[in-house]
mmCIF file of N, CA and C in Angstrom:
data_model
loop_
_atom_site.group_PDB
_atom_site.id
_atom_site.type_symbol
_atom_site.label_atom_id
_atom_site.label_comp_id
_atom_site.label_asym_id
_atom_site.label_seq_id
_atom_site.Cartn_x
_atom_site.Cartn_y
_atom_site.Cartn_z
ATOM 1 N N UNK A 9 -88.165 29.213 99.666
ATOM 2 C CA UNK A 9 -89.184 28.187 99.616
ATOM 3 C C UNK A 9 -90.582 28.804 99.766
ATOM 4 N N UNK A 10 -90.718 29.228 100.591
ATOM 5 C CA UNK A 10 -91.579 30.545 100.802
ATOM 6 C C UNK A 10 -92.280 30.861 99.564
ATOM 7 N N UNK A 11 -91.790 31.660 99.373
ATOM 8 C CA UNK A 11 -91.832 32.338 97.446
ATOM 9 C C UNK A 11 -92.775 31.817 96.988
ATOM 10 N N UNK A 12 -91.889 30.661 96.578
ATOM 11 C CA UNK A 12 -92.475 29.243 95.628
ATOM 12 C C UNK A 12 -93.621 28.490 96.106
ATOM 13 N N UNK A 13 -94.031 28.597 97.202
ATOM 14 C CA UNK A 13 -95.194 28.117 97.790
ATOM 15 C C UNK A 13 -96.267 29.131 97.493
ATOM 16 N N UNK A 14 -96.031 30.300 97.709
ATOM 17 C CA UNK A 14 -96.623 31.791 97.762
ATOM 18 C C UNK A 14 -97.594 32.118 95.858
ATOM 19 N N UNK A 15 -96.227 31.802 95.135
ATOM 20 C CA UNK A 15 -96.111 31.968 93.530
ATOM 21 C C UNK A 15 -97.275 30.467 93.058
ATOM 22 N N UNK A 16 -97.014 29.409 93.742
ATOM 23 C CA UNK A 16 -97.594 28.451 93.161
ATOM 24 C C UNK A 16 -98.985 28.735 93.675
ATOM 25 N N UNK A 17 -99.343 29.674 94.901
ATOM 26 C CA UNK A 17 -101.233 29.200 95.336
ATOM 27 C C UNK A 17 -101.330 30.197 94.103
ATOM 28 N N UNK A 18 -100.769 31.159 93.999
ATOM 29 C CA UNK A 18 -100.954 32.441 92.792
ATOM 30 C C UNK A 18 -101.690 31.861 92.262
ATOM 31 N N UNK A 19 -100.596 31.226 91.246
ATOM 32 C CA UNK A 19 -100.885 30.530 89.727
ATOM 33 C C UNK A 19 -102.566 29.770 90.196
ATOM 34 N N UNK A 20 -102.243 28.701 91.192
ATOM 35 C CA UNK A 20 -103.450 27.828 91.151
ATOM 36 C C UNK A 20 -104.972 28.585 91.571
ATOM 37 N N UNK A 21 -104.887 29.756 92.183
ATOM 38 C CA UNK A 21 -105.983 30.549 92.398
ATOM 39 C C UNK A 21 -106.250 31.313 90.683
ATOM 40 N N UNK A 22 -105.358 31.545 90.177
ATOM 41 C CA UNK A 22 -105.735 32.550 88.582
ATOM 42 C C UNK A 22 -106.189 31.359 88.019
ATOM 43 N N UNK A 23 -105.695 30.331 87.935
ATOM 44 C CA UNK A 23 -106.366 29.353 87.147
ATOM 45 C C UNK A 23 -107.447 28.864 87.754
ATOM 46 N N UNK A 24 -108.071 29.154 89.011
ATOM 47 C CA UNK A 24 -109.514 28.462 89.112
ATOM 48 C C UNK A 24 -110.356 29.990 88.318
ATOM 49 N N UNK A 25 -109.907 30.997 89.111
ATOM 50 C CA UNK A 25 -111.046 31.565 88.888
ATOM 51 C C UNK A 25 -110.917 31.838 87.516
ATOM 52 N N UNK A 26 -109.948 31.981 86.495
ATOM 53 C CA UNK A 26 -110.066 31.578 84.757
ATOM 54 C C UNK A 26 -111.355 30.774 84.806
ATOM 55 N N UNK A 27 -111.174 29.595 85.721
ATOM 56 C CA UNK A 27 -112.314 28.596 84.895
ATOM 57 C C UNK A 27 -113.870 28.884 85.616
ATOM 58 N N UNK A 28 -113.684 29.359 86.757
ATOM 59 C CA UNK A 28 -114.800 29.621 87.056
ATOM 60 C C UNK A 28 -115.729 30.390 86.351
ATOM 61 N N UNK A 29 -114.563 31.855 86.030
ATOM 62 C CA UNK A 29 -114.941 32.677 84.800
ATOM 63 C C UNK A 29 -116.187 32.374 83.397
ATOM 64 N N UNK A 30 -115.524 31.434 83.189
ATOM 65 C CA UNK A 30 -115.657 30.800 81.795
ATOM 66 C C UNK A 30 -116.986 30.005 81.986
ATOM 67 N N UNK A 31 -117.676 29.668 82.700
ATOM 68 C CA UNK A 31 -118.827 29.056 83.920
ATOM 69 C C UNK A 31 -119.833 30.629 83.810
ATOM 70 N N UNK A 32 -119.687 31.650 83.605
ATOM 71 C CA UNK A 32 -120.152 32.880 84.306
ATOM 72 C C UNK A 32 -120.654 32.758 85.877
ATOM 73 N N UNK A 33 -120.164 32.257 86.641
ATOM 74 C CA UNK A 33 -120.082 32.175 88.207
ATOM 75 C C UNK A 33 -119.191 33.096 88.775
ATOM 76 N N UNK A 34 -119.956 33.078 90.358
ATOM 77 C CA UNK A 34 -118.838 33.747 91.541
ATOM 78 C C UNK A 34 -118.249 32.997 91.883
ATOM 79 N N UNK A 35 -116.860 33.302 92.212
ATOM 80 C CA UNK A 35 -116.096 32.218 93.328
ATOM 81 C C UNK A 35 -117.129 31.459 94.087
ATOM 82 N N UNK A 36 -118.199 32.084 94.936
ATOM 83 C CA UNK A 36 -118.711 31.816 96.253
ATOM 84 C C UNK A 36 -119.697 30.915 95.427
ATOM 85 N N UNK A 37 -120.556 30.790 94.311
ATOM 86 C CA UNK A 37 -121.099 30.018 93.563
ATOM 87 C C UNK A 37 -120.625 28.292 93.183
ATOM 88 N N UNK A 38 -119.509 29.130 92.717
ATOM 89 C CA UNK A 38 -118.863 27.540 92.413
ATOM 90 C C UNK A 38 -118.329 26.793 93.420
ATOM 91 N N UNK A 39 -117.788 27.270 94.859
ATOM 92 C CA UNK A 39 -117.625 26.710 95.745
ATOM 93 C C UNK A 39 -119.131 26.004 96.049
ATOM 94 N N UNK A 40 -120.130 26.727 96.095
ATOM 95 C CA UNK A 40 -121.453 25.957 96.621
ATOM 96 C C UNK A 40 -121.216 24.758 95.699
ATOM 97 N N UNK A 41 -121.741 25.171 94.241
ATOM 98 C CA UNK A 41 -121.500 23.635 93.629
ATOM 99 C C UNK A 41 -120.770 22.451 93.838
ATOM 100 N N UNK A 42 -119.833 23.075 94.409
ATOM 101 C CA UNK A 42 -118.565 21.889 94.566
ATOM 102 C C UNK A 42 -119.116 21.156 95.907
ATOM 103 N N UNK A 43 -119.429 21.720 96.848
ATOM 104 C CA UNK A 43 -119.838 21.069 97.927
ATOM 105 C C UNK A 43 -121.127 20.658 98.200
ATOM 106 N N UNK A 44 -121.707 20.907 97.046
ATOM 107 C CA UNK A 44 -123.918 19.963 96.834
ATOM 108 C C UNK A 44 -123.411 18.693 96.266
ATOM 109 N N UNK A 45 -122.196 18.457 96.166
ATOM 110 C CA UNK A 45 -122.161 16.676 95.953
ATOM 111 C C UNK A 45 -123.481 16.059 96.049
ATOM 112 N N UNK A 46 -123.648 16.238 97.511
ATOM 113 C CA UNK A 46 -124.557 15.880 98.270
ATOM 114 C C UNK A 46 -125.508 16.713 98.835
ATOM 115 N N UNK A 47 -126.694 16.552 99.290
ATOM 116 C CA UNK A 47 -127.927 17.805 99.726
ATOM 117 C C UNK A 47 -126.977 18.014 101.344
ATOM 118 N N UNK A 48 -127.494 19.265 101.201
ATOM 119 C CA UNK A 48 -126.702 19.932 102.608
ATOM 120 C C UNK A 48 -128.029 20.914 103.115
ATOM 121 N N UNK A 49 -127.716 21.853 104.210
ATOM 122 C CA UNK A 49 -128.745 22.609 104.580
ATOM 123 C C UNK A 49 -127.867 23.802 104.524
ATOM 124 N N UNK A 50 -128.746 25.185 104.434
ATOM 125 C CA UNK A 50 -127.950 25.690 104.240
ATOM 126 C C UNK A 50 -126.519 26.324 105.919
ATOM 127 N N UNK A 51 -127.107 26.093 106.508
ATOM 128 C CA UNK A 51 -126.415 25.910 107.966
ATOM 129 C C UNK A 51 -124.910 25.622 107.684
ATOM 130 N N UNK A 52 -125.277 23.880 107.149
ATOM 131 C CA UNK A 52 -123.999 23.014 106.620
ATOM 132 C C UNK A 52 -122.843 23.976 105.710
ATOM 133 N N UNK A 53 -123.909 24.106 104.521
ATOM 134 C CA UNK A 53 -123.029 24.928 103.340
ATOM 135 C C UNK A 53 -122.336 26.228 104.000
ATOM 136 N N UNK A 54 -122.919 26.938 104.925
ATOM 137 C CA UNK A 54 -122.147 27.873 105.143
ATOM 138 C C UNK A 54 -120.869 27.760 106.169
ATOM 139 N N UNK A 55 -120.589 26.840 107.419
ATOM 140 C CA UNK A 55 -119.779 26.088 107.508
ATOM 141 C C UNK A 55 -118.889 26.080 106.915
ATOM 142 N N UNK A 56 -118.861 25.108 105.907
ATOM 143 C CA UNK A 56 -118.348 24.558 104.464
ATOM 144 C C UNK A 56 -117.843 25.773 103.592
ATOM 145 N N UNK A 57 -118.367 26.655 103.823
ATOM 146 C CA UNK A 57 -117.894 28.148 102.874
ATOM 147 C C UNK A 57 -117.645 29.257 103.506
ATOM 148 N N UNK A 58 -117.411 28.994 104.849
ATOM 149 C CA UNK A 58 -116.869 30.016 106.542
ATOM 150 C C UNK A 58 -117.460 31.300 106.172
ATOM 151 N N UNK A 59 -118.657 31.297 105.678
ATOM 152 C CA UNK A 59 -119.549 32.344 105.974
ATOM 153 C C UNK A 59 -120.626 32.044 106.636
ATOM 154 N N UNK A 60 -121.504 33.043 106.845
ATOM 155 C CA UNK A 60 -122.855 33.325 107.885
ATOM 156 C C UNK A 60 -123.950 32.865 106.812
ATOM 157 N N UNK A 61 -124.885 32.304 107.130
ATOM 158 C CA UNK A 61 -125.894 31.628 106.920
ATOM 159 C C UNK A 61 -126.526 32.988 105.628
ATOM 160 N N UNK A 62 -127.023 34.416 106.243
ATOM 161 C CA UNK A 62 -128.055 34.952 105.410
ATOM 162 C C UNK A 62 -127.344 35.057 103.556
ATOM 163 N N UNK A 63 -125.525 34.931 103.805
ATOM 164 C CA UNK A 63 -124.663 35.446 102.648
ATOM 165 C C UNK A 63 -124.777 33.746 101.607
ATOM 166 N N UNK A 64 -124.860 32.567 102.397
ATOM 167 C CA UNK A 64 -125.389 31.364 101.556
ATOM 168 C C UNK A 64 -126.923 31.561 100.885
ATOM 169 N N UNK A 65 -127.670 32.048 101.661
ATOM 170 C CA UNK A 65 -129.565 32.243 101.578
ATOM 171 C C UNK A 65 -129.440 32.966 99.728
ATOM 172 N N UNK A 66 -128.336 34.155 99.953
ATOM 173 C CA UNK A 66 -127.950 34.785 98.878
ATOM 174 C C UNK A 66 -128.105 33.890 97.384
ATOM 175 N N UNK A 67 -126.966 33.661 97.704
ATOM 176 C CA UNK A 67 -125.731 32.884 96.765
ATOM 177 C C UNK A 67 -126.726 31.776 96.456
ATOM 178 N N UNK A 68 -127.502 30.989 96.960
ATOM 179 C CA UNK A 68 -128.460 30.083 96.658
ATOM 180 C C UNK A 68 -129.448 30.222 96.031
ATOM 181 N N UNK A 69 -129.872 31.308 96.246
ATOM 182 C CA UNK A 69 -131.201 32.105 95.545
ATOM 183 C C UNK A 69 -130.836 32.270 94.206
ATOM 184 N N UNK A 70 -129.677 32.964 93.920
ATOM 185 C CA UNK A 70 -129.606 33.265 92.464
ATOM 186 C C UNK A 70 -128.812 31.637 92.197
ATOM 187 N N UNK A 71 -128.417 31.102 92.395
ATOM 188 C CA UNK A 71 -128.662 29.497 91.610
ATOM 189 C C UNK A 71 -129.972 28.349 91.269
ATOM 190 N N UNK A 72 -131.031 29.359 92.508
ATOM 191 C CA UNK A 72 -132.075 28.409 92.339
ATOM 192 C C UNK A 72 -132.896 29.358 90.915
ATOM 193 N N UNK A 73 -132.922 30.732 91.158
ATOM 194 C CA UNK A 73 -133.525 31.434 90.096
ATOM 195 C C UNK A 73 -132.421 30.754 88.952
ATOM 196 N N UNK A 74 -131.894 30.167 88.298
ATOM 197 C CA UNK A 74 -131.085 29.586 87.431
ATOM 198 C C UNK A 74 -131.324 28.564 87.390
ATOM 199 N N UNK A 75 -131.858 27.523 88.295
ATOM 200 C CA UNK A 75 -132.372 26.323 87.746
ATOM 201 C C UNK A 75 -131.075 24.832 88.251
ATOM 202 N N UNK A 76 -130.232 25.636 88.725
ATOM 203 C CA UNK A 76 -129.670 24.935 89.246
ATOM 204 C C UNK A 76 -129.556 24.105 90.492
ATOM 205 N N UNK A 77 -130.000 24.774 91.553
ATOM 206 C CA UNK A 77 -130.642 24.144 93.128
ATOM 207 C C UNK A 77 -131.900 23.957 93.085
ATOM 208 N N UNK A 78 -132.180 23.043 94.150
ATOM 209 C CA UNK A 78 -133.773 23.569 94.538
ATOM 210 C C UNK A 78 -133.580 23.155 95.981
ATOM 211 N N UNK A 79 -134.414 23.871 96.950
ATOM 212 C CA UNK A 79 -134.975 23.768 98.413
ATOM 213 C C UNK A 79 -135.566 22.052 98.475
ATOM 214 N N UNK A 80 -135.401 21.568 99.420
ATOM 215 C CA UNK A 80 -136.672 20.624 99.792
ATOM 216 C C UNK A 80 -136.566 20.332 101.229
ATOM 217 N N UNK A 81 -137.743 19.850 101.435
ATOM 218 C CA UNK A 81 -138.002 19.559 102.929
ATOM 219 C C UNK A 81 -136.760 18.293 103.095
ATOM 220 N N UNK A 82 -136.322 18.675 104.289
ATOM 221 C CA UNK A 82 -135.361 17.646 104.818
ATOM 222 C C UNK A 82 -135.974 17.063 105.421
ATOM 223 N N UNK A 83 -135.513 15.598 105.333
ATOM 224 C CA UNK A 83 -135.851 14.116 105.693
ATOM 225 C C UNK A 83 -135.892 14.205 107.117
ATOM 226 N N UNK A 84 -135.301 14.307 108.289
ATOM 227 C CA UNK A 84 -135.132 13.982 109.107
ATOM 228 C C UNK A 84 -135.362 15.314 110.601
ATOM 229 N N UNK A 85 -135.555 16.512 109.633
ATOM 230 C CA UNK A 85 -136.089 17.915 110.255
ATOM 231 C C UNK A 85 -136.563 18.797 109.537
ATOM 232 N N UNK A 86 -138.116 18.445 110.535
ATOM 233 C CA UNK A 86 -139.825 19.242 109.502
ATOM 234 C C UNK A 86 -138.717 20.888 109.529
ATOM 235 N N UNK A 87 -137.929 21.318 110.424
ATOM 236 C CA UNK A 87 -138.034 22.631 110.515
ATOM 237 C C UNK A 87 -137.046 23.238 109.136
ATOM 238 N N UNK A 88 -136.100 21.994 108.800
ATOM 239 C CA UNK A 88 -135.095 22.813 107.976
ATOM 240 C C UNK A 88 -135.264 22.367 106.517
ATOM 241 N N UNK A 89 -134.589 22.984 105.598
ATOM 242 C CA UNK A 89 -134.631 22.698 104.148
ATOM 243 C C UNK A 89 -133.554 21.974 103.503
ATOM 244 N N UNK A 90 -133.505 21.314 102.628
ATOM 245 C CA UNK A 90 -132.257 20.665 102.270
ATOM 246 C C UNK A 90 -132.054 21.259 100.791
ATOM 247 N N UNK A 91 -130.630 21.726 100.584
ATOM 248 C CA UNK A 91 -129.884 22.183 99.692
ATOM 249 C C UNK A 91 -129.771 21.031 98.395
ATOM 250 N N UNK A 92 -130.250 21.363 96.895
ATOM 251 C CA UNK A 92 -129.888 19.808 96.038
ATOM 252 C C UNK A 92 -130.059 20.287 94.389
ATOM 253 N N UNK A 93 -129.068 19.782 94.317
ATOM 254 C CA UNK A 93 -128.609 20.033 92.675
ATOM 255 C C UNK A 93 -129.845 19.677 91.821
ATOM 256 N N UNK A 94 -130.393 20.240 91.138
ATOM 257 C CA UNK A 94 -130.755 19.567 89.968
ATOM 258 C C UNK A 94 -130.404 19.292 88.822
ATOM 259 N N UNK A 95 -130.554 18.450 87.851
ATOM 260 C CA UNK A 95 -129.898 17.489 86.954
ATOM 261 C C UNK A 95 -128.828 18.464 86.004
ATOM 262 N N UNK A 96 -129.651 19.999 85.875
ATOM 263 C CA UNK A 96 -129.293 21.339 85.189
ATOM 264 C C UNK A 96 -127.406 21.006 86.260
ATOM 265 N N UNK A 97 -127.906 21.694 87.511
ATOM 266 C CA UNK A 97 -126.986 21.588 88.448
ATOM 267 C C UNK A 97 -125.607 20.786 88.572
ATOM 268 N N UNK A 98 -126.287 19.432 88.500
ATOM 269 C CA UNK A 98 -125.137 18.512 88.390
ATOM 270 C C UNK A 98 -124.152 18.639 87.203
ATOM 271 N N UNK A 99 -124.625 18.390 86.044
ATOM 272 C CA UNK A 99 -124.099 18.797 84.926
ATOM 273 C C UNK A 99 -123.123 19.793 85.181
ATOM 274 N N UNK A 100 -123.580 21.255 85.692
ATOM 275 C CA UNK A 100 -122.707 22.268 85.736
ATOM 276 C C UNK A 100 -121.342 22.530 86.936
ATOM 277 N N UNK A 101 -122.023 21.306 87.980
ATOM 278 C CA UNK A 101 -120.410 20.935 88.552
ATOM 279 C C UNK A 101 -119.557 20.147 87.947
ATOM 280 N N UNK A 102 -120.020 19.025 87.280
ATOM 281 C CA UNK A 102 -119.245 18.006 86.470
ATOM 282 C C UNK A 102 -118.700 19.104 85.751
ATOM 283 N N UNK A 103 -119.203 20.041 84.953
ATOM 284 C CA UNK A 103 -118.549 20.736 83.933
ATOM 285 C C UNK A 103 -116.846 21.637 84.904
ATOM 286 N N UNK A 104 -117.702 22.140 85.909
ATOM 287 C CA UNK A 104 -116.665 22.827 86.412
ATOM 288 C C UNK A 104 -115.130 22.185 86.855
ATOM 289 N N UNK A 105 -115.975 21.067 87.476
ATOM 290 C CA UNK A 105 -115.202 20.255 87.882
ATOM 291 C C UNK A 105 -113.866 19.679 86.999
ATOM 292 N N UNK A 106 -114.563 19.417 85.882
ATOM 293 C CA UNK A 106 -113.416 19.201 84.996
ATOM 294 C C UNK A 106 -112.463 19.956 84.631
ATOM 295 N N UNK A 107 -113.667 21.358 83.512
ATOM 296 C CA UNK A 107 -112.505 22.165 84.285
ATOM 297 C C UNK A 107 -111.130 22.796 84.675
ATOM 298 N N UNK A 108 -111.642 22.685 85.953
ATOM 299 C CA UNK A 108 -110.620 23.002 86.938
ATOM 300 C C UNK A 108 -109.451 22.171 87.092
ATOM 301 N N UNK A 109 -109.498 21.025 86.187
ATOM 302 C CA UNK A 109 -108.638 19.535 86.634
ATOM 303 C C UNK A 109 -108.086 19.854 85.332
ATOM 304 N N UNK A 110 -108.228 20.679 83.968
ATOM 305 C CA UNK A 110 -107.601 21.013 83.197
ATOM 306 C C UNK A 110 -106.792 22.156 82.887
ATOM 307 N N UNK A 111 -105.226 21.909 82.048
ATOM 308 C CA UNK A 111 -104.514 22.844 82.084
ATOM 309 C C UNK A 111 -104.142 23.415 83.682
ATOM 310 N N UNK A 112 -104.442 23.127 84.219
ATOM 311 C CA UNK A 112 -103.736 23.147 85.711
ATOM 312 C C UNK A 112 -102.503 23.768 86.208
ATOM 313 N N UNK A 113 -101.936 24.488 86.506
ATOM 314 C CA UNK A 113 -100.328 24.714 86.476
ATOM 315 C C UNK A 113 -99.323 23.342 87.417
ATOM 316 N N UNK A 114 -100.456 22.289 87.570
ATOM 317 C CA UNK A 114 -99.714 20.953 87.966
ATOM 318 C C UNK A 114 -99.824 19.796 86.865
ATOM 319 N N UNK A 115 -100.102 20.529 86.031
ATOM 320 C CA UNK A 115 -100.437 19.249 84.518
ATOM 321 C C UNK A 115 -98.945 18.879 84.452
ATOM 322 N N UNK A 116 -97.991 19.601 84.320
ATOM 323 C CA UNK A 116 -96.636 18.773 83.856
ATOM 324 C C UNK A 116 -95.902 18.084 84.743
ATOM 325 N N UNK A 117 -96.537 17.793 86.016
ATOM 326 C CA UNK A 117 -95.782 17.317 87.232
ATOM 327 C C UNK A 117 -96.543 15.318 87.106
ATOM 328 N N UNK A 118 -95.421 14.674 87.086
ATOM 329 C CA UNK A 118 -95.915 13.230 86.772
ATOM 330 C C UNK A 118 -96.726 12.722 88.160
ATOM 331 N N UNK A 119 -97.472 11.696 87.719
ATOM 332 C CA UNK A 119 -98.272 11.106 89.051
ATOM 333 C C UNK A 119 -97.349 10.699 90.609
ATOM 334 N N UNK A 120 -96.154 10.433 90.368
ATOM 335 C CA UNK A 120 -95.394 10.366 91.809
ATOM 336 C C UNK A 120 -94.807 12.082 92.573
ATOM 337 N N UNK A 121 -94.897 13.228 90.729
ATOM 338 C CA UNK A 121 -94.229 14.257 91.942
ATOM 339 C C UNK A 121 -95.439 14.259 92.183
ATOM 340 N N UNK A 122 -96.436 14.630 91.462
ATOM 341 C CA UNK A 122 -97.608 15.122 92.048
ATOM 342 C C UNK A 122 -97.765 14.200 94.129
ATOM 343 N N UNK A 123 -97.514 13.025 93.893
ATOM 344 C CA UNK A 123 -97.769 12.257 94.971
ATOM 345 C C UNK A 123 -96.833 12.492 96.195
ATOM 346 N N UNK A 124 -95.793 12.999 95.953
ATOM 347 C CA UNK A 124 -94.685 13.044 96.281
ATOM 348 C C UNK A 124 -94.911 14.992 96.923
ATOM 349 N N UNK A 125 -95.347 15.714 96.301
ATOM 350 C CA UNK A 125 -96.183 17.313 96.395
ATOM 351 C C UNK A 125 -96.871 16.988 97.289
ATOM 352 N N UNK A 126 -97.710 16.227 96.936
ATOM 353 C CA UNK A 126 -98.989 16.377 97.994
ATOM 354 C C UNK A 126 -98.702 15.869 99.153
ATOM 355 N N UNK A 127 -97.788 14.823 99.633
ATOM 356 C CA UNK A 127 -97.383 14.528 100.675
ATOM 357 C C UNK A 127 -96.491 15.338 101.817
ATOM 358 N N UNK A 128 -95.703 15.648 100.961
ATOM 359 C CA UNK A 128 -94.742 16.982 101.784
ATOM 360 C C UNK A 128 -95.339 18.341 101.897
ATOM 361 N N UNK A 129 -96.785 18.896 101.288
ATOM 362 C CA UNK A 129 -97.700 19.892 102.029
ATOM 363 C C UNK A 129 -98.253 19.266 103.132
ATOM 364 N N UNK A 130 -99.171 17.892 103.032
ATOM 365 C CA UNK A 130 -99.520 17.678 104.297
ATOM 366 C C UNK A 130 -98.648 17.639 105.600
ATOM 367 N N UNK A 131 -97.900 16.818 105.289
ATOM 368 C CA UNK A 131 -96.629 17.306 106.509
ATOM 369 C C UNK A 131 -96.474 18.455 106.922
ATOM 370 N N UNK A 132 -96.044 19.502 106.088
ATOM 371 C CA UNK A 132 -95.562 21.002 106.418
ATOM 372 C C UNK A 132 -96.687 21.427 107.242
ATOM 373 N N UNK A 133 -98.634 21.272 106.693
ATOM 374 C CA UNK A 133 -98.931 21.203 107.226
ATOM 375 C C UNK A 133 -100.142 20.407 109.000
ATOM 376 N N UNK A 134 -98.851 19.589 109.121
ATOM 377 C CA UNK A 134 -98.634 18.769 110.334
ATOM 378 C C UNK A 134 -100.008 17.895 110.191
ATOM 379 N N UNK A 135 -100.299 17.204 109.459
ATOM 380 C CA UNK A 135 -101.550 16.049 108.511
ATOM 381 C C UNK A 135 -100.876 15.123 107.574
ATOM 382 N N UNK A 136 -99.633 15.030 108.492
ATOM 383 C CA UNK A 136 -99.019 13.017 108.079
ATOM 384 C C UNK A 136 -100.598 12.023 107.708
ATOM 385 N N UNK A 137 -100.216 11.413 106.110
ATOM 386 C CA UNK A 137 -101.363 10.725 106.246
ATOM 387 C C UNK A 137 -102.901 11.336 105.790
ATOM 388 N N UNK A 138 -103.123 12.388 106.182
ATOM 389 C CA UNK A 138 -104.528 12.573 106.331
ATOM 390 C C UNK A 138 -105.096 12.946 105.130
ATOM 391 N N UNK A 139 -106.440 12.554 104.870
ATOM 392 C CA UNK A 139 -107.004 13.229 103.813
ATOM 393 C C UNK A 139 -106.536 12.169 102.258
#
């Protein structure tokens, strides 16, 4: 069982970063995108991406030199900046986003295994319910 758990993150990790690929992004890039849903700071984002703050400062910079982020003063603290897609930006998560939701190595699994999958990982790992 093992194995097969082991073999399947395989597959589903070669197939993101295929698509990330295809994006010309870093892993650590497209994770940012995925999580500017919403404006974040970069504090938040790194959190969110279990790295140290100066390795987001990075990774942000060359998306903002791209036209994809921009800085702005956060609403609610003169001291910090808020993390935010621009329209360029959005676009290029929607793009990813999709994507990643295509050709899948879970495309041939019907909407109950899939439902039926996703339920018996949360269990295994002990998140009855959650999420």
């Amino acid at each position: 069982m093992r194995g097969l758990v082991t073999e399947l993150g395989r597959r589903l990790d070669a197939h993101q970063r295929s698509r990330i690929a295809e994006l010309d992004l870093t892993p650590t890039q497209a994770k940012a995108l995925e999580e500017l849903g919403e404006p974040r700071t970069a504090r938040e984002l790194a959190g969110m991406l279990c790295c140290e703050p100066p390795n987001v400062t990075y990774v942000i910079s060359k998306l903002e030199k791209q036209g994809m982020v921009e800085r702005r003063p956060h609403p609610q603290d003169r001291r910090a900046k808020q993390l935010v897609l621009t329209e360029a930006g959005r676009e290029l998560r929607l793009d990813l986003l999709r994507r990643m939701g295509t050709e899948s190595p879970l495309d041939h699994l019907s909407h109950e295994e899939r439902f039926a999958l996703r339920e018996g990982l949360l269990k295994a790992l002990g998140r009855d319910g959650a999420a």
